[in-house]
Tab-separated table of C-alpha atoms in Angstrom:
chain	number	residue	atom	x	y	z
J	1232	PRO	CA	270.630	137.754	87.114
J	1233	ALA	CA	267.511	135.618	86.702
J	1234	LEU	CA	268.089	135.409	82.944
J	1235	LEU	CA	271.708	134.359	83.419
J	1236	ALA	CA	270.621	131.694	85.884
J	1237	ALA	CA	268.103	130.342	83.392
J	1238	ILE	CA	270.776	130.052	80.718
J	1239	ALA	CA	273.376	128.469	82.978
J	1240	SER	CA	271.191	125.911	84.752
J	1241	PRO	CA	270.256	122.706	82.893
J	1242	THR	CA	267.436	122.052	85.360
J	1243	LEU	CA	265.537	125.309	85.067
J	1244	PRO	CA	262.868	125.302	82.320
J	1245	LEU	CA	263.585	127.751	79.508
J	1246	THR	CA	260.100	129.045	78.801
J	1247	ARG	CA	259.122	131.023	75.734
J	1248	ALA	CA	258.752	134.166	77.890
J	1249	THR	CA	262.216	133.680	79.386
J	1250	LEU	CA	263.733	133.097	75.956
J	1251	LEU	CA	262.091	136.221	74.564
J	1252	ALA	CA	263.349	138.197	77.574
J	1253	ILE	CA	266.894	136.919	76.990
J	1254	VAL	CA	266.794	137.898	73.326
J	1255	SER	CA	265.316	141.295	74.140
J	1256	ASN	CA	267.910	141.922	76.845
J	1257	LEU	CA	270.720	141.116	74.443
J	1258	ARG	CA	269.248	143.207	71.630
J	1259	TYR	CA	268.214	146.091	73.897
J	1260	PRO	CA	270.647	146.125	76.841
J	1261	THR	CA	269.897	148.036	80.030
J	1262	LEU	CA	272.514	150.415	81.397
J	1263	ARG	CA	272.592	151.741	84.955
J	1264	LEU	CA	274.108	155.167	85.601
J	1265	LEU	CA	274.898	156.127	89.207
J	1266	GLU	CA	275.815	159.627	90.382
J	1267	THR	CA	277.091	161.097	93.615
J	1268	THR	CA	278.094	164.723	94.029
J	1269	ASP	CA	279.437	167.251	96.535
J	1270	PHE	CA	280.767	164.638	98.948
J	1271	HIS	CA	283.001	167.277	100.582
J	1272	GLY	CA	284.994	164.731	102.591
J	1273	PHE	CA	282.015	163.575	104.694
J	1274	VAL	CA	283.377	160.128	105.527
J	1275	PHE	CA	281.265	159.992	108.692
J	1276	GLY	CA	277.511	159.754	108.361
J	1277	SER	CA	274.923	162.092	109.831
J	1278	ARG	CA	271.262	162.022	110.837
J	1279	ASP	CA	268.316	162.854	108.650
J	1280	ARG	CA	266.782	166.054	110.032
J	1281	ARG	CA	263.202	164.867	109.767
J	1282	SER	CA	263.368	161.223	110.824
J	1283	GLY	CA	266.567	161.124	112.850
J	1284	ARG	CA	267.663	158.019	110.929
J	1285	ALA	CA	271.369	157.500	110.263
J	1286	ILE	CA	272.325	158.427	106.717
J	1287	GLY	CA	275.444	158.445	104.563
J	1288	GLY	CA	279.082	158.056	105.516
J	1289	SER	CA	281.755	156.272	103.482
J	1290	ALA	CA	281.008	152.720	104.620
J	1291	VAL	CA	277.257	153.105	104.110
J	1292	LEU	CA	277.674	154.854	100.754
J	1293	ALA	CA	279.988	152.057	99.596
J	1294	ALA	CA	277.418	149.446	100.586
J	1295	TRP	CA	274.672	151.234	98.677
J	1296	ILE	CA	276.803	151.635	95.558
J	1297	GLU	CA	277.699	147.946	95.565
J	1298	LYS	CA	274.045	147.002	96.140
J	1299	LEU	CA	272.910	149.143	93.202
J	1300	ARG	CA	275.761	147.924	91.010
J	1301	ALA	CA	275.007	144.263	91.813
J	1302	GLU	CA	271.588	144.619	90.164
J	1303	ASN	CA	273.357	145.232	86.815
J	1304	PRO	CA	277.075	144.527	87.322
J	1305	ALA	CA	278.085	144.541	83.667
J	1306	GLY	CA	276.014	147.582	82.788
J	1307	THR	CA	276.732	150.047	85.609
J	1308	LEU	CA	278.695	153.288	85.301
J	1309	LEU	CA	279.528	155.356	88.416
J	1310	LEU	CA	280.057	159.121	88.068
J	1311	ASP	CA	280.542	162.108	90.372
J	1312	GLY	CA	279.506	165.753	90.021
J	1313	GLY	CA	282.517	167.330	91.766
J	1314	ASP	CA	283.514	168.983	95.058
J	1315	CYS	CA	284.804	165.675	96.383
J	1316	PHE	CA	287.456	166.677	98.924
J	1317	GLN	CA	287.068	169.992	100.724
J	1318	GLY	CA	284.964	170.116	103.869
J	1319	THR	CA	286.101	168.029	106.839
J	1320	MET	CA	289.178	167.769	108.995
J	1321	ILE	CA	289.810	164.138	108.022
J	1322	SER	CA	289.959	165.047	104.338
J	1323	ASN	CA	291.413	168.550	104.508
J	1324	LEU	CA	294.406	167.748	106.683
J	1325	GLN	CA	295.325	165.045	104.163
J	1326	TYR	CA	294.544	167.266	101.155
J	1327	GLY	CA	291.821	164.987	99.823
J	1328	ARG	CA	293.908	161.808	99.622
J	1329	PRO	CA	291.362	159.681	101.558
J	1330	ILE	CA	288.571	160.603	99.150
J	1331	VAL	CA	290.608	159.686	96.080
J	1332	GLU	CA	291.376	156.337	97.715
J	1333	GLN	CA	287.673	155.862	98.417
J	1334	MET	CA	286.636	156.704	94.864
J	1335	ASN	CA	289.295	154.400	93.419
J	1336	ALA	CA	288.044	151.544	95.603
J	1337	LEU	CA	284.452	152.140	94.439
J	1338	HIS	CA	285.524	152.137	90.765
J	1339	TYR	CA	284.323	155.548	89.703
J	1340	ALA	CA	284.595	156.109	85.967
J	1341	ALA	CA	284.805	159.910	85.985
J	1342	THR	CA	284.243	163.042	88.035
J	1343	ALA	CA	283.501	166.610	87.046
J	1344	VAL	CA	285.963	169.158	88.413
J	1345	GLY	CA	284.156	171.211	91.075
J	1346	ASN	CA	285.009	174.724	92.224
J	1347	HIS	CA	286.313	173.571	95.610
J	1348	GLU	CA	288.774	171.208	93.946
J	1349	PHE	CA	290.863	174.375	93.440
J	1350	ASP	CA	290.899	175.439	97.105
J	1351	TRP	CA	294.413	174.042	97.668
J	1352	THR	CA	295.772	175.418	94.369
J	1353	VAL	CA	295.925	173.826	90.925
J	1354	ASP	CA	299.219	172.087	91.776
J	1355	THR	CA	297.597	170.166	94.635
J	1356	LEU	CA	294.610	169.295	92.458
J	1357	GLU	CA	296.931	167.992	89.756
J	1358	ALA	CA	298.647	165.793	92.345
J	1359	ARG	CA	295.273	164.349	93.418
J	1360	VAL	CA	294.304	163.704	89.796
J	1361	ARG	CA	297.525	161.735	89.306
J	1362	ASP	CA	296.324	159.423	92.088
J	1363	MET	CA	292.924	158.886	90.439
J	1364	ARG	CA	292.137	155.712	88.532
J	1365	PHE	CA	289.313	157.595	86.832
J	1366	ASP	CA	289.057	160.717	84.686
J	1367	ALA	CA	288.750	164.331	85.849
J	1368	LEU	CA	286.492	166.116	83.364
J	1369	GLY	CA	286.016	169.797	82.610
J	1370	ALA	CA	285.394	170.533	78.946
J	1371	ASN	CA	284.908	174.271	79.453
J	1372	MET	CA	288.077	174.738	81.543
J	1373	VAL	CA	290.879	176.311	79.509
J	1374	GLU	CA	294.433	177.399	80.326
J	1375	ARG	CA	294.854	181.039	79.410
J	1376	ARG	CA	298.461	180.490	78.317
J	1377	THR	CA	297.922	177.516	76.004
J	1378	GLN	CA	294.214	177.963	75.153
J	1379	ARG	CA	293.829	174.248	75.860
J	1380	LEU	CA	292.552	172.059	78.642
J	1381	PRO	CA	295.054	171.557	81.466
J	1382	ARG	CA	297.188	168.467	80.912
J	1383	TRP	CA	295.654	166.742	83.915
J	1384	ALA	CA	292.031	167.033	82.737
J	1385	ARG	CA	289.877	165.744	79.905
J	1386	ALA	CA	286.814	167.168	78.179
J	1387	ASP	CA	285.089	163.812	77.899
J	1388	THR	CA	285.605	160.086	77.988
J	1389	VAL	CA	284.025	157.093	76.277
J	1390	LEU	CA	283.372	153.892	78.201
J	1391	THR	CA	281.750	150.626	77.176
J	1392	ARG	CA	279.131	148.832	79.243
J	1393	ARG	CA	277.292	145.758	77.921
J	1394	GLY	CA	278.631	146.483	74.470
J	1395	VAL	CA	277.270	150.029	74.428
J	1396	ARG	CA	279.627	152.964	73.932
J	1397	ILE	CA	278.785	155.683	76.475
J	1398	GLY	CA	280.172	159.160	75.923
J	1399	VAL	CA	280.541	161.160	79.148
J	1400	LEU	CA	280.923	164.941	78.818
J	1401	GLY	CA	282.181	166.814	81.888
J	1402	LEU	CA	281.497	170.475	82.647
J	1403	CYS	CA	282.757	172.893	85.294
J	1404	PHE	CA	280.644	175.587	86.914
J	1405	ARG	CA	281.204	178.662	84.758
J	1406	GLY	CA	281.219	180.874	87.878
J	1407	THR	CA	284.146	178.978	89.434
J	1408	PRO	CA	286.408	182.073	89.799
J	1409	THR	CA	283.795	183.671	92.093
J	1410	VAL	CA	283.243	180.605	94.297
J	1411	THR	CA	286.791	179.584	95.057
J	1412	LEU	CA	289.746	181.757	96.017
J	1413	PRO	CA	290.122	183.799	92.804
J	1414	ALA	CA	293.931	183.779	92.970
J	1415	ASN	CA	293.946	179.999	92.674
J	1416	VAL	CA	292.384	179.991	89.206
J	1417	THR	CA	293.863	183.096	87.564
J	1418	MET	CA	295.637	180.870	85.035
J	1419	LEU	CA	292.351	179.293	83.946
J	1420	ARG	CA	289.294	180.431	82.014
J	1421	PHE	CA	285.873	178.848	82.409
J	1422	ASP	CA	284.049	179.124	79.103
J	1423	ASP	CA	280.333	179.127	78.414
J	1424	ASP	CA	278.989	175.680	79.268
J	1425	SER	CA	276.175	175.730	76.690
J	1426	ALA	CA	278.441	176.578	73.770
J	1427	THR	CA	280.962	173.961	74.895
J	1428	ALA	CA	278.358	171.230	75.221
J	1429	ALA	CA	276.686	172.131	71.912
J	1430	ARG	CA	280.058	171.756	70.179
J	1431	LEU	CA	281.196	168.535	71.827
J	1432	VAL	CA	278.027	166.426	72.033
J	1433	PRO	CA	277.826	165.930	68.233
J	1434	GLU	CA	281.557	165.118	68.220
J	1435	LEU	CA	281.033	162.379	70.781
J	1436	ARG	CA	278.400	160.866	68.516
J	1437	ARG	CA	280.308	161.316	65.260
J	1438	ARG	CA	283.995	161.104	66.196
J	1439	ASP	CA	283.811	158.637	69.084
J	1440	HIS	CA	280.747	156.681	67.906
J	1441	ALA	CA	279.009	157.116	71.269
J	1442	GLN	CA	275.628	155.406	71.278
J	1443	VAL	CA	274.590	157.087	74.544
J	1444	VAL	CA	275.729	160.549	75.724
J	1445	VAL	CA	275.711	161.527	79.398
J	1446	GLU	CA	276.608	164.911	80.857
J	1447	VAL	CA	278.072	165.127	84.362
J	1448	GLY	CA	278.879	168.593	85.610
J	1449	HIS	CA	279.290	170.744	88.674
J	1450	ILE	CA	276.204	172.534	87.435
J	1451	PRO	CA	273.420	173.743	89.793
J	1452	ALA	CA	269.648	173.687	89.564
J	1453	GLU	CA	266.767	174.703	91.796
J	1454	THR	CA	263.288	173.227	92.131
J	1455	ASP	CA	260.448	175.447	93.312
J	1456	SER	CA	258.466	173.141	95.588
J	1457	THR	CA	255.256	175.119	95.147
J	1458	MET	CA	255.380	175.744	91.399
J	1459	ARG	CA	257.257	172.497	90.638
J	1460	ALA	CA	259.373	174.596	88.290
J	1461	LEU	CA	262.985	173.729	87.541
J	1462	SER	CA	265.414	176.622	87.111
J	1463	GLY	CA	269.136	177.256	87.014
J	1464	ASP	CA	272.104	176.328	84.860
J	1465	LEU	CA	271.430	172.592	84.516
J	1466	PRO	CA	267.914	172.945	83.050
J	1467	ARG	CA	269.166	175.805	80.872
J	1468	LEU	CA	271.683	173.389	79.400
J	1469	ALA	CA	269.117	170.609	79.036
J	1470	ARG	CA	266.723	172.910	77.175
J	1471	GLY	CA	269.378	174.337	74.886
J	1472	VAL	CA	271.631	171.410	73.959
J	1473	ARG	CA	270.368	168.459	71.945
J	1474	GLY	CA	271.664	164.920	71.923
J	1475	VAL	CA	272.247	164.320	75.665
J	1476	ASP	CA	270.406	161.351	77.154
J	1477	VAL	CA	270.919	162.144	80.863
J	1478	TRP	CA	271.954	165.353	82.657
J	1479	PHE	CA	273.724	165.020	86.028
J	1480	GLY	CA	274.525	168.153	88.058
J	1481	GLY	CA	275.938	169.329	91.364
J	1482	HIS	CA	277.100	172.407	93.318
J	1483	SER	CA	273.650	173.331	94.708
J	1484	HIS	CA	273.624	170.505	97.324
J	1485	ASN	CA	269.956	169.755	96.675
J	1486	ARG	CA	267.937	166.860	95.354
J	1487	VAL	CA	266.734	167.361	91.811
J	1488	LEU	CA	264.753	164.817	89.816
J	1489	ASP	CA	263.009	166.073	86.715
J	1490	GLU	CA	262.843	165.600	82.974
J	1491	ILE	CA	263.377	167.943	80.040
J	1492	GLY	CA	262.691	166.776	76.505
J	1493	GLY	CA	262.522	163.200	77.717
J	1494	ALA	CA	265.997	163.327	79.301
J	1495	PRO	CA	266.314	162.969	83.099
J	1496	VAL	CA	267.788	165.998	84.901
J	1497	MET	CA	269.239	164.962	88.251
J	1498	ILE	CA	271.303	166.168	91.223
J	1499	ALA	CA	272.100	163.653	93.959
J	1500	GLY	CA	272.095	165.988	96.951
J	1501	ALA	CA	275.395	166.134	98.836
J	1502	HIS	CA	277.626	164.446	101.430
J	1503	GLY	CA	276.925	160.917	100.175
J	1504	GLU	CA	273.349	161.034	101.464
J	1505	VAL	CA	271.867	160.304	98.034
J	1506	VAL	CA	272.776	158.266	94.957
J	1507	GLY	CA	271.240	159.222	91.637
J	1508	VAL	CA	270.076	156.118	89.740
J	1509	CYS	CA	269.144	156.194	86.064
J	1510	ASP	CA	268.386	153.023	84.090
J	1511	LEU	CA	268.430	153.249	80.316
J	1512	VAL	CA	267.146	150.667	77.855
J	1513	VAL	CA	269.229	151.183	74.721
J	1514	ASP	CA	268.957	150.307	71.057
J	1515	PRO	CA	272.696	150.179	70.236
J	1516	VAL	CA	272.105	149.603	66.537
J	1517	ARG	CA	270.238	152.860	66.125
J	1518	GLY	CA	272.189	154.581	68.885
J	1519	ARG	CA	269.209	155.766	70.870
J	1520	VAL	CA	267.615	155.316	74.270
J	1521	LEU	CA	264.242	153.575	74.276
J	1522	GLU	CA	263.334	153.842	77.963
J	1523	ARG	CA	264.520	155.879	80.934
J	1524	HIS	CA	263.785	155.226	84.597
J	1525	ALA	CA	265.337	157.677	87.086
J	1526	ARG	CA	265.180	157.941	90.876
J	1527	LEU	CA	267.101	159.306	93.847
J	1528	GLN	CA	268.125	156.689	96.400
J	1529	THR	CA	268.638	157.901	99.960
J	1530	THR	CA	271.566	156.090	101.609
J	1531	TRP	CA	269.794	154.957	104.775
J	1532	ALA	CA	272.247	153.244	107.101
J	1533	ASP	CA	269.646	150.833	108.494
J	1534	GLU	CA	268.876	149.360	105.070
J	1535	VAL	CA	272.372	148.025	104.304
J	1536	THR	CA	275.309	146.417	106.068
J	1537	PRO	CA	278.117	149.005	106.056
J	1538	ASP	CA	281.027	147.964	103.868
J	1539	SER	CA	283.675	146.537	106.208
J	1540	ALA	CA	286.641	147.287	103.943
J	1541	MET	CA	285.602	150.916	103.627
J	1542	ALA	CA	285.017	151.125	107.386
J	1543	GLU	CA	288.601	149.942	107.935
J	1544	ARG	CA	289.854	152.617	105.559
J	1545	VAL	CA	287.979	155.290	107.493
J	1546	LYS	CA	289.479	153.979	110.730
J	1547	ARG	CA	292.975	154.198	109.234
J	1548	TRP	CA	292.422	157.693	107.809
J	1549	ASN	CA	291.083	158.894	111.139
J	1550	ALA	CA	293.811	157.425	113.356
J	1551	GLY	CA	295.886	160.582	113.509
J	1552	ILE	CA	293.001	163.035	113.193
J	1553	ALA	CA	290.519	161.798	115.807
J	1554	PRO	CA	292.345	163.069	118.928
J	1555	LEU	CA	292.673	166.539	117.424
J	1556	ALA	CA	289.054	166.641	116.200
J	1557	ALA	CA	287.694	165.496	119.573
J	1558	GLN	CA	289.313	168.283	121.601
J	1559	PRO	CA	286.486	170.121	123.438
J	1560	ILE	CA	286.154	173.906	123.269
J	1561	ALA	CA	282.912	174.551	125.187
J	1562	GLN	CA	279.351	173.348	125.687
J	1563	THR	CA	276.337	174.842	123.948
J	1564	PRO	CA	272.839	174.379	125.455
J	1565	HIS	CA	271.252	174.442	122.002
J	1566	ALA	CA	272.271	174.033	118.381
J	1567	ILE	CA	273.768	177.062	116.659
J	1568	THR	CA	272.600	176.828	113.058
J	1569	ARG	CA	272.700	178.424	109.631
J	1570	VAL	CA	268.903	178.559	109.566
J	1571	THR	CA	267.694	182.122	109.073
J	1572	ALA	CA	264.470	183.728	110.223
J	1573	GLY	CA	262.809	185.123	107.115
J	1574	GLY	CA	266.077	185.146	105.198
J	1575	GLY	CA	267.857	187.341	107.754
J	1576	ASP	CA	270.723	186.527	110.106
J	1577	SER	CA	271.586	183.119	111.544
J	1578	GLY	CA	273.368	181.964	114.671
J	1579	ILE	CA	276.382	180.663	112.750
J	1580	GLY	CA	276.558	183.769	110.560
J	1581	ASP	CA	276.480	186.071	113.592
J	1582	LEU	CA	279.057	183.950	115.428
J	1583	VAL	CA	281.633	183.891	112.644
J	1584	SER	CA	281.227	187.622	111.947
J	1585	ASP	CA	281.494	188.501	115.645
J	1586	ALA	CA	284.598	186.333	115.953
J	1587	MET	CA	286.355	188.088	113.062
J	1588	ARG	CA	285.411	191.557	114.275
J	1589	ASP	CA	286.577	190.778	117.801
J	1590	ALA	CA	289.870	189.232	116.655
J	1591	VAL	CA	291.091	192.335	114.812
J	1592	HIS	CA	289.154	195.010	116.745
J	1593	ALA	CA	287.239	196.076	113.640
J	1594	ASP	CA	284.215	198.365	113.483
J	1595	VAL	CA	282.392	196.000	111.124
J	1596	ALA	CA	282.862	192.415	109.950
J	1597	LEU	CA	281.386	190.694	106.895
J	1598	GLN	CA	281.199	186.996	105.997
J	1599	ASN	CA	279.860	185.260	102.874
J	1600	ALA	CA	277.021	182.863	103.648
J	1601	GLY	CA	278.381	180.257	101.226
J	1602	GLY	CA	281.511	179.918	103.347
J	1603	LEU	CA	279.521	178.604	106.319
J	1604	ARG	CA	279.376	174.858	105.781
J	1605	ALA	CA	277.869	173.266	108.900
J	1606	ASP	CA	275.940	173.876	112.117
J	1607	LEU	CA	277.195	173.459	115.686
J	1608	PRO	CA	275.010	170.774	117.306
J	1609	GLN	CA	273.791	170.957	120.877
J	1610	GLY	CA	276.273	169.648	123.419
J	1611	THR	CA	280.052	169.667	123.193
J	1612	ILE	CA	281.603	172.020	120.655
J	1613	THR	CA	284.758	170.289	119.442
J	1614	ARG	CA	287.593	171.462	117.236
J	1615	GLY	CA	286.341	169.095	114.567
J	1616	ALA	CA	282.882	170.689	114.691
J	1617	VAL	CA	284.348	174.178	114.272
J	1618	TYR	CA	286.426	172.860	111.389
J	1619	GLU	CA	283.282	171.694	109.617
J	1620	VAL	CA	281.686	175.131	110.070
J	1621	MET	CA	284.746	176.747	108.462
J	1622	PRO	CA	286.734	174.096	106.526
J	1623	PHE	CA	288.426	176.633	104.265
J	1624	ASP	CA	291.799	178.034	105.224
J	1625	ASN	CA	290.489	181.579	104.892
J	1626	THR	CA	292.359	184.321	106.703
J	1627	ILE	CA	291.020	187.581	108.123
J	1628	VAL	CA	291.622	190.620	105.943
J	1629	THR	CA	290.956	194.249	106.894
J	1630	GLU	CA	290.004	197.190	104.715
J	1631	GLU	CA	289.039	200.820	105.230
J	1632	LEU	CA	285.583	201.402	103.734
J	1633	THR	CA	283.358	204.463	103.840
J	1634	GLY	CA	279.817	204.425	105.125
J	1635	ALA	CA	278.731	204.982	101.523
J	1636	ASP	CA	280.610	201.818	100.475
J	1637	LEU	CA	278.812	199.813	103.156
J	1638	ARG	CA	275.449	201.182	102.053
J	1639	GLU	CA	276.203	200.206	98.457
J	1640	LEU	CA	276.935	196.614	99.519
J	1641	PHE	CA	273.331	196.189	100.582
J	1642	ALA	CA	271.626	198.417	97.993
J	1643	ASN	CA	270.476	195.445	95.886
J	1644	GLY	CA	269.237	193.463	98.863
J	1645	ARG	CA	272.366	191.375	99.273
J	1646	VAL	CA	272.260	189.342	102.474
J	1647	LEU	CA	275.659	189.003	104.159
J	1648	PRO	CA	276.313	187.681	107.652
J	1649	LEU	CA	277.670	190.700	109.520
J	1650	SER	CA	278.794	192.175	112.810
J	1651	GLY	CA	278.842	195.784	113.962
J	1652	LEU	CA	275.833	196.825	111.885
J	1653	ARG	CA	272.058	196.478	111.941
J	1654	VAL	CA	270.619	196.212	108.432
J	1655	THR	CA	267.126	195.892	106.945
J	1656	VAL	CA	266.612	195.155	103.249
J	1657	ASP	CA	263.218	195.335	101.541
J	1658	MET	CA	263.012	193.019	98.524
J	1659	SER	CA	259.768	194.632	97.330
J	1660	ARG	CA	261.653	197.803	96.419
J	1661	PRO	CA	263.294	198.386	93.001
J	1662	GLU	CA	266.799	197.027	92.491
J	1663	GLY	CA	269.386	199.438	93.818
J	1664	GLN	CA	266.955	200.840	96.392
J	1665	ARG	CA	266.431	197.835	98.635
J	1666	LEU	CA	268.408	199.041	101.635
J	1667	ALA	CA	265.630	200.151	103.990
J	1668	ALA	CA	267.721	200.908	107.085
J	1669	ILE	CA	271.327	200.668	108.251
J	1670	THR	CA	272.910	201.736	111.545
J	1671	MET	CA	275.845	200.775	113.683
J	1672	ALA	CA	275.188	197.914	116.126
J	1673	ASP	CA	274.528	200.357	118.988
J	1674	GLY	CA	271.993	202.340	116.958
J	1675	ARG	CA	274.274	205.205	115.947
J	1676	PRO	CA	273.706	206.366	112.349
J	1677	LEU	CA	276.153	205.233	109.682
J	1678	ASP	CA	278.062	208.268	108.381
J	1679	PRO	CA	278.418	207.999	104.564
J	1680	ALA	CA	281.636	210.052	104.614
J	1681	ALA	CA	283.292	208.357	107.597
J	1682	ARG	CA	285.834	205.572	107.158
J	1683	TYR	CA	285.290	202.307	108.998
J	1684	HIS	CA	287.716	199.501	109.812
J	1685	VAL	CA	286.113	196.430	108.205
J	1686	ALA	CA	287.103	192.773	108.606
J	1687	MET	CA	286.290	190.005	106.124
J	1688	ASN	CA	287.845	186.784	104.838
J	1689	ASN	CA	290.435	186.767	102.058
J	1690	PHE	CA	288.003	185.071	99.644
J	1691	MET	CA	285.722	188.114	99.800
J	1692	ALA	CA	288.551	190.638	99.804
J	1693	THR	CA	289.994	189.266	96.568
J	1694	GLY	CA	286.755	189.297	94.577
J	1695	GLY	CA	284.898	186.169	95.676
J	1696	ASP	CA	281.102	186.245	95.268
J	1697	ASN	CA	281.501	189.180	92.856
J	1698	LEU	CA	282.052	191.612	95.732
J	1699	LYS	CA	283.717	194.241	93.583
J	1700	ILE	CA	283.576	196.972	96.228
J	1701	LEU	CA	285.703	194.832	98.523
J	1702	ALA	CA	288.031	193.614	95.765
J	1703	ASN	CA	288.824	197.164	94.620
J	1704	ALA	CA	289.794	198.462	98.060
J	1705	PRO	CA	293.356	198.201	99.463
J	1706	HIS	CA	293.521	195.526	102.136
J	1707	VAL	CA	295.785	193.991	104.745
J	1708	ASP	CA	295.839	190.227	105.264
J	1709	THR	CA	296.344	189.537	108.973
J	1710	GLY	CA	297.279	185.887	108.382
J	1711	LEU	CA	294.906	184.835	111.187
J	1712	LEU	CA	292.692	181.938	110.170
J	1713	VAL	CA	288.971	182.607	110.529
J	1714	ARG	CA	288.674	179.122	112.029
J	1715	ASP	CA	291.142	179.986	114.799
J	1716	ALA	CA	289.305	183.246	115.505
J	1717	ILE	CA	286.067	181.273	115.986
J	1718	GLU	CA	287.730	178.986	118.543
J	1719	ILE	CA	289.226	181.937	120.422
J	1720	TYR	CA	285.896	183.765	120.471
J	1721	ILE	CA	283.945	180.769	121.784
J	1722	LYS	CA	286.470	180.121	124.547
J	1723	SER	CA	286.597	183.782	125.583
J	1724	ARG	CA	282.797	184.138	125.718
J	1725	ALA	CA	282.018	180.837	127.421
J	1726	ARG	CA	280.908	181.108	131.045
J	1727	ALA	CA	281.849	178.127	133.217
J	1728	GLY	CA	282.496	176.260	129.967
J	1729	VAL	CA	279.054	177.059	128.512
J	1730	PHE	CA	278.706	179.105	125.320
J	1731	ASP	CA	275.100	180.306	125.107
J	1732	TYR	CA	274.714	182.080	121.766
J	1733	GLY	CA	272.037	182.752	119.172
J	1734	PRO	CA	270.986	185.208	116.444
J	1735	ASP	CA	269.952	188.694	117.567
J	1736	GLY	CA	268.032	190.001	114.531
J	1737	ARG	CA	270.815	192.290	113.291
J	1738	LEU	CA	269.923	191.491	109.665
J	1739	GLN	CA	266.289	191.720	108.560
J	1740	ARG	CA	264.907	190.836	105.145
J	1741	THR	CA	261.358	191.906	104.283
J	1742	GLY	CA	259.168	192.123	101.206
J	1743	GLY	CA	259.527	188.553	99.979
J	1744	ARG	CA	262.130	187.203	97.572
J	1745	ASP	CA	263.156	187.928	93.990
């Protein structure tokens, strides 16, 4: 902006330094890449756990994006790492329409297709994509029937900013069939991401004359805070595929900022609480990046003026939802959280499992930890709060499993929220021998030959999370939503309107971690 002002104003002195800066900026333009990921419909902000400061929300996120874009308006490209819609009542009851409207208004260029985009079936996803004024990318997503990408998706896209051609390659999480309802993606295949990227990156350079190549994918990574070591799918890709200037990921809901081979490797958290910012100084003649400056910007609400137009949109989206979401169920004297003691059970995990077991009078209930999406804060438990704990329309399924089957579930140290059992796993033992103790909830021994009536959600029963023992057993779908069972359980256990609940140590994990 200062350089443009110097050119436009006849009164400002055009010094030699300013002139050289103008020439350099024209010869070596700076691009700004912005990434959000895993928004999950969180149009309302939250509070930072450490500081208590307000953070995120649609209006605040919009203000931050416009602030960051204004610093390089002609050179900014906004991308998303997937899982945009699923997660809150305001988005779910409108099948993600508000989030598409939000992303259109913020001028996103492209989004990777996340696993939870499939939660309402491919047909619903295709309808949402038709509403998008940006591209849905998933290069490694293939229709089994045609052996091609679905008609509503693209592998990549090429966009121009400040005269530079930017190739954007999109990738899906290769484990998508195990982290969404498997039945919803039976018509699709999710190919190896490394092989796909290795094939397409050179094509973007050669075929589409991309001078900069950016990957955006629903691809996870983990950072070990003690070893400062980066692991997971995203760094695996960055180490194995050449020619990518920036790697953007998602799915793991964490903040990742690292570098591999000179290329930034980034994940912008989740829920609109972070924006990934990467500035590139480019030599477009030689088609290479000269400088990279990457950071993660927290979307503090007290550092911007919330965008008024976006706030009005949120108000409109919420008009019909707010009364339903605000309906009280009970009071809780303390927060019921997903936090585990030593990797064992949590209050939310125990609650959801107990609710399922109680609803269908099962001997045992099992719940996948990844399906628990929020905590219940201290104070009033509302329908909206329960919805955020369990935003998926999962139903309760029952199966008959033997005691031996239940023992096998935990043999490798798998940690599952549960009800009706007391389990201890020892991670110091060899794989396959990590189940240290298992009994019924009342202390009775588990009979390997006996058959037990087991409740679970339909995601688990149909093969989600690679639970093959559950997927191979005959099951009965009760049609009762897990979310409704949670509400019923809380109401039935509340005393004088107060639901006092917490973890009881039914699941113990010892011996450290893998």
